[in-house]
Short mmCIF file of C-alpha atoms in Angstrom, two decimals:
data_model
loop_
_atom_site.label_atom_id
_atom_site.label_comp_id
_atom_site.label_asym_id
_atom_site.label_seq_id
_atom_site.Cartn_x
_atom_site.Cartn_y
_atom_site.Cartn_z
CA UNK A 22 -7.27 40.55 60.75
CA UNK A 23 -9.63 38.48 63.27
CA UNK A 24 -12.37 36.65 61.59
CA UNK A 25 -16.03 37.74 63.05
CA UNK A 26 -17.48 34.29 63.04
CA UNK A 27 -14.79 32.21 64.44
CA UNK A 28 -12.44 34.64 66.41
CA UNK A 29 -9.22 33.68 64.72
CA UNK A 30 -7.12 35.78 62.79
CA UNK A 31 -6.14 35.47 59.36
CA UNK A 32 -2.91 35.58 57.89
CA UNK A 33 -0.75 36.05 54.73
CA UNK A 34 0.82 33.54 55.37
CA UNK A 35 -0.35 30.00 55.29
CA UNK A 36 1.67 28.04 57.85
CA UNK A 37 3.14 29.50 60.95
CA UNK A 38 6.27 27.69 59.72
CA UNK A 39 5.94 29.61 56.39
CA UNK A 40 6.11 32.87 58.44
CA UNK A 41 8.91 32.13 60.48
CA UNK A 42 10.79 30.63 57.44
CA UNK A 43 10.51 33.95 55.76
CA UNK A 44 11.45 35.70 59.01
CA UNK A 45 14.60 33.51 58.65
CA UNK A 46 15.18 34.47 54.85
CA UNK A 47 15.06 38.07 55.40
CA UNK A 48 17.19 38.13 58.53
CA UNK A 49 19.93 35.70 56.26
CA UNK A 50 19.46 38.18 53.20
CA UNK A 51 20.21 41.14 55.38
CA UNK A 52 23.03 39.88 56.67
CA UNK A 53 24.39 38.88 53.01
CA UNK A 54 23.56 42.87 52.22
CA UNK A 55 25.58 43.54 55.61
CA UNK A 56 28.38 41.73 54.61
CA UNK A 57 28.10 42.78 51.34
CA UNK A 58 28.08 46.86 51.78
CA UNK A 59 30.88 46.40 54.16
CA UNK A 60 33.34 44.46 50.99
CA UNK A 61 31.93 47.39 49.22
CA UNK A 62 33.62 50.07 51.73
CA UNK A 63 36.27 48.35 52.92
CA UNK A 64 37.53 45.92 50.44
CA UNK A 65 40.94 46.77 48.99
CA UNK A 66 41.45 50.08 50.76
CA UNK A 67 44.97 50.97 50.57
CA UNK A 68 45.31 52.94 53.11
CA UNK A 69 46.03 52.41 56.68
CA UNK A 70 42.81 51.58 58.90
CA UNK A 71 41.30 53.80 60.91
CA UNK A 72 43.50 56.86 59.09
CA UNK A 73 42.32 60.01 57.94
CA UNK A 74 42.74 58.64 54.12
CA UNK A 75 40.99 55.52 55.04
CA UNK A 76 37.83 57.21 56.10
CA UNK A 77 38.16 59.67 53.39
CA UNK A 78 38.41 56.81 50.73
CA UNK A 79 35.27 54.95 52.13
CA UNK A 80 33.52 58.39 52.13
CA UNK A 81 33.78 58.27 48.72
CA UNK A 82 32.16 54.76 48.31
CA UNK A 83 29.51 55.63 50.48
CA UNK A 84 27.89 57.09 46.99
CA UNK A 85 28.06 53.71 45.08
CA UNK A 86 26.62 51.94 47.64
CA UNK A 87 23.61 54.50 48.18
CA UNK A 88 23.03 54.14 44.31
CA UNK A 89 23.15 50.41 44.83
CA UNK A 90 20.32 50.65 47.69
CA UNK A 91 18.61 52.98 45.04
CA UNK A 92 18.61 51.12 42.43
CA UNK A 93 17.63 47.69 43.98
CA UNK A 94 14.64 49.26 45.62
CA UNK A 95 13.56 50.73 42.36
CA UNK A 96 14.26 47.41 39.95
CA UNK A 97 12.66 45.35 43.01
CA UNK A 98 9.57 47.08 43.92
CA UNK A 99 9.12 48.41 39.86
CA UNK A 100 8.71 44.27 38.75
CA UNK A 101 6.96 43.31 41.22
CA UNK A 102 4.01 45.93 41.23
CA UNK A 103 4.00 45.66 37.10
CA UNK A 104 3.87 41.74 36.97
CA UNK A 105 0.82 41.69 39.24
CA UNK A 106 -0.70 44.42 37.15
CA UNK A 107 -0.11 42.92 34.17
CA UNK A 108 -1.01 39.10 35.40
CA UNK A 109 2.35 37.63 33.76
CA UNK A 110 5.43 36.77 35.86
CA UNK A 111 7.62 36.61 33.05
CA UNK A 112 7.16 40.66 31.76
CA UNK A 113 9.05 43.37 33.49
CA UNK A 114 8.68 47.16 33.17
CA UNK A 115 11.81 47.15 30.53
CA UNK A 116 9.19 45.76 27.61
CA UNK A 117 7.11 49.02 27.55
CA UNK A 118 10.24 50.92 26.34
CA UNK A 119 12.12 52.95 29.25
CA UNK A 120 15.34 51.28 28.31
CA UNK A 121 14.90 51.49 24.78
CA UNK A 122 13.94 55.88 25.23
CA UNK A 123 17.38 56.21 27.55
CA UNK A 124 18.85 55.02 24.51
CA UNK A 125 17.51 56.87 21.74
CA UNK A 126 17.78 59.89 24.14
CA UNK A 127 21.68 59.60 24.73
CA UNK A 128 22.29 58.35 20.83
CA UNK A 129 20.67 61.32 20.02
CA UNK A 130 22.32 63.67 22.66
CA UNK A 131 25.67 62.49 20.99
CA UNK A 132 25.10 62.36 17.40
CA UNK A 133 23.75 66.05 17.31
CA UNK A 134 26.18 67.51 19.23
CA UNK A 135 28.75 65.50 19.87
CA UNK A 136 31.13 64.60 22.61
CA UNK A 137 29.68 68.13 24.78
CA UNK A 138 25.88 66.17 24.35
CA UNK A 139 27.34 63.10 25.92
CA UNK A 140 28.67 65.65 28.58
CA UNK A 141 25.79 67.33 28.97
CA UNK A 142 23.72 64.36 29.74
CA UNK A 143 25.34 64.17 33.37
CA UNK A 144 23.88 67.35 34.37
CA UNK A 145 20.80 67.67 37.33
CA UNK A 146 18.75 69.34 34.92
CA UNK A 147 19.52 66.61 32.52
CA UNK A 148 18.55 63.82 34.85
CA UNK A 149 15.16 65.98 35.68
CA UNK A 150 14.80 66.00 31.93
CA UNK A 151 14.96 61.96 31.55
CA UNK A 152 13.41 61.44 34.07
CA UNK A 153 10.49 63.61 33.28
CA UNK A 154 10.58 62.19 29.60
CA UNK A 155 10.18 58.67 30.54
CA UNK A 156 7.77 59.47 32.98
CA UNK A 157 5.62 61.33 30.48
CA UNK A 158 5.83 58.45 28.02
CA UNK A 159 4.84 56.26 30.40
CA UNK A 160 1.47 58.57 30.69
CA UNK A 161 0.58 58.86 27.54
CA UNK A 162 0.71 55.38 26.42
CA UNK A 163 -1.22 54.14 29.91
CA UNK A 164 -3.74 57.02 29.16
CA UNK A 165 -4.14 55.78 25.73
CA UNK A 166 -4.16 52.31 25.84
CA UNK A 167 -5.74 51.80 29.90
CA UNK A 168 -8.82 54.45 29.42
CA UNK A 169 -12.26 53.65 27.63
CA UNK A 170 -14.15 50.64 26.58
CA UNK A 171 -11.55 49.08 25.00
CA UNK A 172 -9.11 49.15 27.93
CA UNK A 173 -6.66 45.93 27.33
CA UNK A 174 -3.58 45.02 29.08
CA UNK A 175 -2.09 42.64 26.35
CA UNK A 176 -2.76 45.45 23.96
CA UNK A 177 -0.32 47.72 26.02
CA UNK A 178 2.05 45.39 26.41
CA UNK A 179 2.30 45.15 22.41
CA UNK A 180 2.06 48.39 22.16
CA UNK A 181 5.23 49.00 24.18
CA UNK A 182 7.15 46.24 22.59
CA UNK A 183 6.89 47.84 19.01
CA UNK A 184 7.72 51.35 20.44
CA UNK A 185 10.48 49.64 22.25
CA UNK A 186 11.52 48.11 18.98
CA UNK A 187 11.34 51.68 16.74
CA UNK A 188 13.09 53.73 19.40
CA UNK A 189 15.68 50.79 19.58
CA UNK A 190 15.82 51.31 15.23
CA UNK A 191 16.17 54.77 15.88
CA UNK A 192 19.05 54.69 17.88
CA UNK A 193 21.14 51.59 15.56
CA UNK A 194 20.41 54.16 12.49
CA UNK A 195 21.82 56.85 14.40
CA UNK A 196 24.61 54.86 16.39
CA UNK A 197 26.21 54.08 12.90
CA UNK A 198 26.86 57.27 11.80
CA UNK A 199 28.96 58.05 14.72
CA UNK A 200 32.85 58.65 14.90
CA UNK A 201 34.59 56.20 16.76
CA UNK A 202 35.23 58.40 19.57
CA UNK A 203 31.45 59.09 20.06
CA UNK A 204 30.47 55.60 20.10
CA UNK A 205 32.89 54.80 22.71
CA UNK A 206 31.72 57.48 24.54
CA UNK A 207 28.21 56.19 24.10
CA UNK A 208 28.74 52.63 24.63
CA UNK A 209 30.18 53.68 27.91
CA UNK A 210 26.87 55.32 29.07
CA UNK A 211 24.56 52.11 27.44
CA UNK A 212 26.09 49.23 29.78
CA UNK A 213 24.36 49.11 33.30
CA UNK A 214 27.41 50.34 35.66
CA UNK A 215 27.54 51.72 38.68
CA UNK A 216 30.21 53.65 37.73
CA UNK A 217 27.35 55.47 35.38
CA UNK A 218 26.11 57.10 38.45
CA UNK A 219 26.36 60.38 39.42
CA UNK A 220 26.33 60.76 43.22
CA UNK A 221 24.68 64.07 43.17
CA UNK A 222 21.46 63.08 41.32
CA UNK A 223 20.80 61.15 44.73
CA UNK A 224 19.13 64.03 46.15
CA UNK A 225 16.85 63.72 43.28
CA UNK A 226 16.26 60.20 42.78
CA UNK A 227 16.22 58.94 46.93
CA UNK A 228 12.94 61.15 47.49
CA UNK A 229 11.26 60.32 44.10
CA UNK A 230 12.22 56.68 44.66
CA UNK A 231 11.03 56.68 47.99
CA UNK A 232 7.61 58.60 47.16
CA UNK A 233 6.90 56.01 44.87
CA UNK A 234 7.88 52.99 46.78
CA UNK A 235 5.64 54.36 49.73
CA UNK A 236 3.15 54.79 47.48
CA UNK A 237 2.98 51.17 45.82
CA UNK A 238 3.36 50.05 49.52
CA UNK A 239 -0.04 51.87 50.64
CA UNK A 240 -1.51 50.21 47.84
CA UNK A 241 0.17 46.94 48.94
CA UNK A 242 -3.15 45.41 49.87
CA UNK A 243 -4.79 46.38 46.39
CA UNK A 244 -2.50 45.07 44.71
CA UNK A 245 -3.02 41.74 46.45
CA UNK A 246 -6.98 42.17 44.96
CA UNK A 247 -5.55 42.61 41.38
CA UNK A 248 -3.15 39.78 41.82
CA UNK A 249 -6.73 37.51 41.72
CA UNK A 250 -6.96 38.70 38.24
CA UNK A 251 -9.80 41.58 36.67
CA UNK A 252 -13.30 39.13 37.14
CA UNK A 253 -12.24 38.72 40.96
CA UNK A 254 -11.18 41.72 41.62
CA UNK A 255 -14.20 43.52 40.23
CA UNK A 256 -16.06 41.18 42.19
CA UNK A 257 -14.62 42.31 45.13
CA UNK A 258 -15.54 45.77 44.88
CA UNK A 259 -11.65 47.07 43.54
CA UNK A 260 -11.89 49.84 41.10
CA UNK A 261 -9.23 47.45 38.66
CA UNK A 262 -9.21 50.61 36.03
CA UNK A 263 -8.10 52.76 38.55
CA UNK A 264 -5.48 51.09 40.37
CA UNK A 265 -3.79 49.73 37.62
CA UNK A 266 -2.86 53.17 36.67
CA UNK A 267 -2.09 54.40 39.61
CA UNK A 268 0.46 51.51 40.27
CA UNK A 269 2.09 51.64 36.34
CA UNK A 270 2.11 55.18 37.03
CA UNK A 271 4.57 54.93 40.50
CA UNK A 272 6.48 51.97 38.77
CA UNK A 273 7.18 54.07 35.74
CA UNK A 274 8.27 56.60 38.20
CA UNK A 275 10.50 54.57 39.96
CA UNK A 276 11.83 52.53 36.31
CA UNK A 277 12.63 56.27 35.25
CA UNK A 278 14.79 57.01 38.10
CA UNK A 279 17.08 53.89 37.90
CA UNK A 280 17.61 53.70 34.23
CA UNK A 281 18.62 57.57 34.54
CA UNK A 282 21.04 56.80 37.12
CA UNK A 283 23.01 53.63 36.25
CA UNK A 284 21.69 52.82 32.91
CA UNK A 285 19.70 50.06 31.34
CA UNK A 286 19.38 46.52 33.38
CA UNK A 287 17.00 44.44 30.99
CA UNK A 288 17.17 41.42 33.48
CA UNK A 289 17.64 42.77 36.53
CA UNK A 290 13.87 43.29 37.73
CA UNK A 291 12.84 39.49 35.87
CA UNK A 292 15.81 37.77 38.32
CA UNK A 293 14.87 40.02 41.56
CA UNK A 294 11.24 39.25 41.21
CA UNK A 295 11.74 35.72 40.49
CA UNK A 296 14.37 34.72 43.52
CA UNK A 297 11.40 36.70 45.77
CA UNK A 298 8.58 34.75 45.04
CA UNK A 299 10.93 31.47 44.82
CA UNK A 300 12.01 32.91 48.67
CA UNK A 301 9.07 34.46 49.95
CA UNK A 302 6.18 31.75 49.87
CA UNK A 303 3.85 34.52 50.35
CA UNK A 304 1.99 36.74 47.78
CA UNK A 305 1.66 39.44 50.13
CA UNK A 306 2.83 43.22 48.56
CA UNK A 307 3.66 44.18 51.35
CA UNK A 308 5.68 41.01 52.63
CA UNK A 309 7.59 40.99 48.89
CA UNK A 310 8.34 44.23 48.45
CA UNK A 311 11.51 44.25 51.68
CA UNK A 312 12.50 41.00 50.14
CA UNK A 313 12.90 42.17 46.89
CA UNK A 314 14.90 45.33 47.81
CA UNK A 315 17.25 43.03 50.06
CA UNK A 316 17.42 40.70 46.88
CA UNK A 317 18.04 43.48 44.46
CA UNK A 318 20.84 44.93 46.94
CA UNK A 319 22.44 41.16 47.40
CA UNK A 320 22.60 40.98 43.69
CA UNK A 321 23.45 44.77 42.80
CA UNK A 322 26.79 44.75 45.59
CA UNK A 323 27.39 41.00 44.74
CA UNK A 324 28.09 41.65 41.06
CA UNK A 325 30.08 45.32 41.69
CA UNK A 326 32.08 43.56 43.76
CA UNK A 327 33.15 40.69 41.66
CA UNK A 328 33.07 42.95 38.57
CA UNK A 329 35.33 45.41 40.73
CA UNK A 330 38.05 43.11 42.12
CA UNK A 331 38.20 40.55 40.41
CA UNK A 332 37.60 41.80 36.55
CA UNK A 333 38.56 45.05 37.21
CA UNK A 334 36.10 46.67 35.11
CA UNK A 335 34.70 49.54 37.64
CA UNK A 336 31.34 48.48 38.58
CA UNK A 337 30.28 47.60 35.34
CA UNK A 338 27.35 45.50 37.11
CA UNK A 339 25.02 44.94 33.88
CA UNK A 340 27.64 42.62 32.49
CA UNK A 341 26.78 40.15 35.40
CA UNK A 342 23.28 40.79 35.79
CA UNK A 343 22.22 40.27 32.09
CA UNK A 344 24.14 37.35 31.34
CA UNK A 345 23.13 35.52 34.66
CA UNK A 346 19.55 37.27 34.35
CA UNK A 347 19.82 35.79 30.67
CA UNK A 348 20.27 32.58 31.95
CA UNK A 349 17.57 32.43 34.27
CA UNK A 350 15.19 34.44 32.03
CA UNK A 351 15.70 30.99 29.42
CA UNK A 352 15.06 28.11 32.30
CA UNK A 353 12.55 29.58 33.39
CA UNK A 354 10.33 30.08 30.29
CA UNK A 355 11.38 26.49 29.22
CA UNK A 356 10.27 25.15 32.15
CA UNK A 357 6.95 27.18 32.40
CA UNK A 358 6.76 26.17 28.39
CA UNK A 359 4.42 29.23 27.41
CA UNK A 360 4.59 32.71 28.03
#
């Protein structure tokens, strides 16, 4: 945007060398993704290239990798939106509870009826049904705790944790009255995977994922206001109230449609955002939010592919991500030494 006193133009960057260094980053992290999505087709195909089976075969992994892109947009975009709303780069969306309702909604599915409930849960109307639920949950405890004179953001963020905590209770209580076979079954739906997915809820969860990302991304710009924190902000004219809403609103959106899908990822948004802003050197929405996706997706198809063929354990992605997620969750609150 060109200044009106002195001609020049600003930038969100601060160095021309900053811009073309994260020029460089993305076009590197793309090609990692590149790479990356082609192991995922290709990689230990057993039949014949360029034959019929071949192309039916990679057809067929065409799905994981679309829930892959899904997922990383929604993780990436979802952290990065709700840490700026919520001033803290240590929170993610996963404290106010999402993960903790997919649980106590598939214990519960289970334990009342049984092996059909767990089958059940992989239906369309099903994954409208989650979705919708978390979604709604999401509204009523913004509404609550975000409206009125006594509006607080640390308040909601408490709020969550102890709802996170009951329906997390609620689901151990229930979880140990289960047969054997039903807790299998349910510990098989509770561990981020891939393999969780079911390719036909894509037609539901691309367009809702993509509303919402386009909708954090017109706000990109606002959000950059509410990253100055509330007394700046307000300063400047932003209606703070309003827009931090409006963007917990699209990242519960987009936090309901990738737990639904694959399952919870506790760490998964923490180590996405972080390695952006590490990568970035910008604070820019709109500049963070590609990089994060391409981040998410590096991480996502790095971690199904290792978990795939070399642990054999069918895209069982959540293993990786929380333990290395884990790891960087730990350094990096020692380091920062508060919360």
């Amino acid at each position: 945007m060109p200044d009106l006193v002195t001609g020049r133009r600003s930038s969100v960057f601060a160095t021309a060398a900053a811009a073309r260094r994260y020029g460089a980053v993305i076009g590197a992290l793309a090609a990692t993704a590149i790479l990356l999505a082609a192991a995922v087709l290709l990689w230990d195909n057993p039949m014949p290239v360029g034959s019929g089976g071949f192309w039916r075969i990679v057809d067929l992994r065409v799905g994981n990798l679309a829930v892959i892109a899904v997922v990383a947009f929604c993780q990436g975009a979802a952290t990065v939106a709700f840490q700026t709303v919520a001033g803290n780069r240590i929170v993610t969306p996963s404290i106010m509870g999402f993960e903790s309702l997919y649980t106590a909604i598939s214990t519960a599915a289970i334990f009342f009826f049984g092996a059909a409930g767990g089958l059940a849960l992989y239906g369309a109307g099903a994954y409208v049904l989650q979705v919708a639920t978390m979604v709604a949950f999401a509204a009523a405890l913004y509404g609550w705790l975000l409206s009125g004179r006594l509006a607080n953001m640390q308040i909601m963020l408490l709020v969550g944790i102890i709802l996170g905590g009951a329906l997390a209770a609620f689901s151990t209580f229930l979880q140990r009255l289960l047969t054997p076979t039903e807790f299998d079954l349910l510990t098989a739906r509770l561990i981020g995977s891939i393999a969780n997915a079911d390719v036909t809820h894509l037609g539901l969860a691309a367009p809702l994922a993509l509303l919402a990302g386009l909708g954090l991304w017109w706000s990109g710009r606002r959000l950059d206001v509410l990253a100055l924190g509330r007394p700046v902000a307000v300063s400047l004219g932003s209606e703070q109230q309003r827009e931090t809403m409006l963007a917990l609103l699209l990242v519960s959106v987009l936090m309901a449609v990738s737990t639904s899908l694959i399952g919870p990822m506790t760490f998964l948004g923490f180590l996405v955002a972080m390695i952006t802003y590490q990568l970035a050197d910008t604070y820019a929405h709109r500049r963070l939010f590609p990089m994060a996706w391409l981040v998410g997706f590096v991480i996502l198809a790095g971690a199904y592919v290792v978990m795939k063929h070399v642990f054999s354990a069918r895209g069982a992605v959540g293993i990786i991500v929380e333990i290395v997620g884990g790891v960087f969750f730990l350094v990096y609150l020692l380091r920062k030494g508060r919360l």
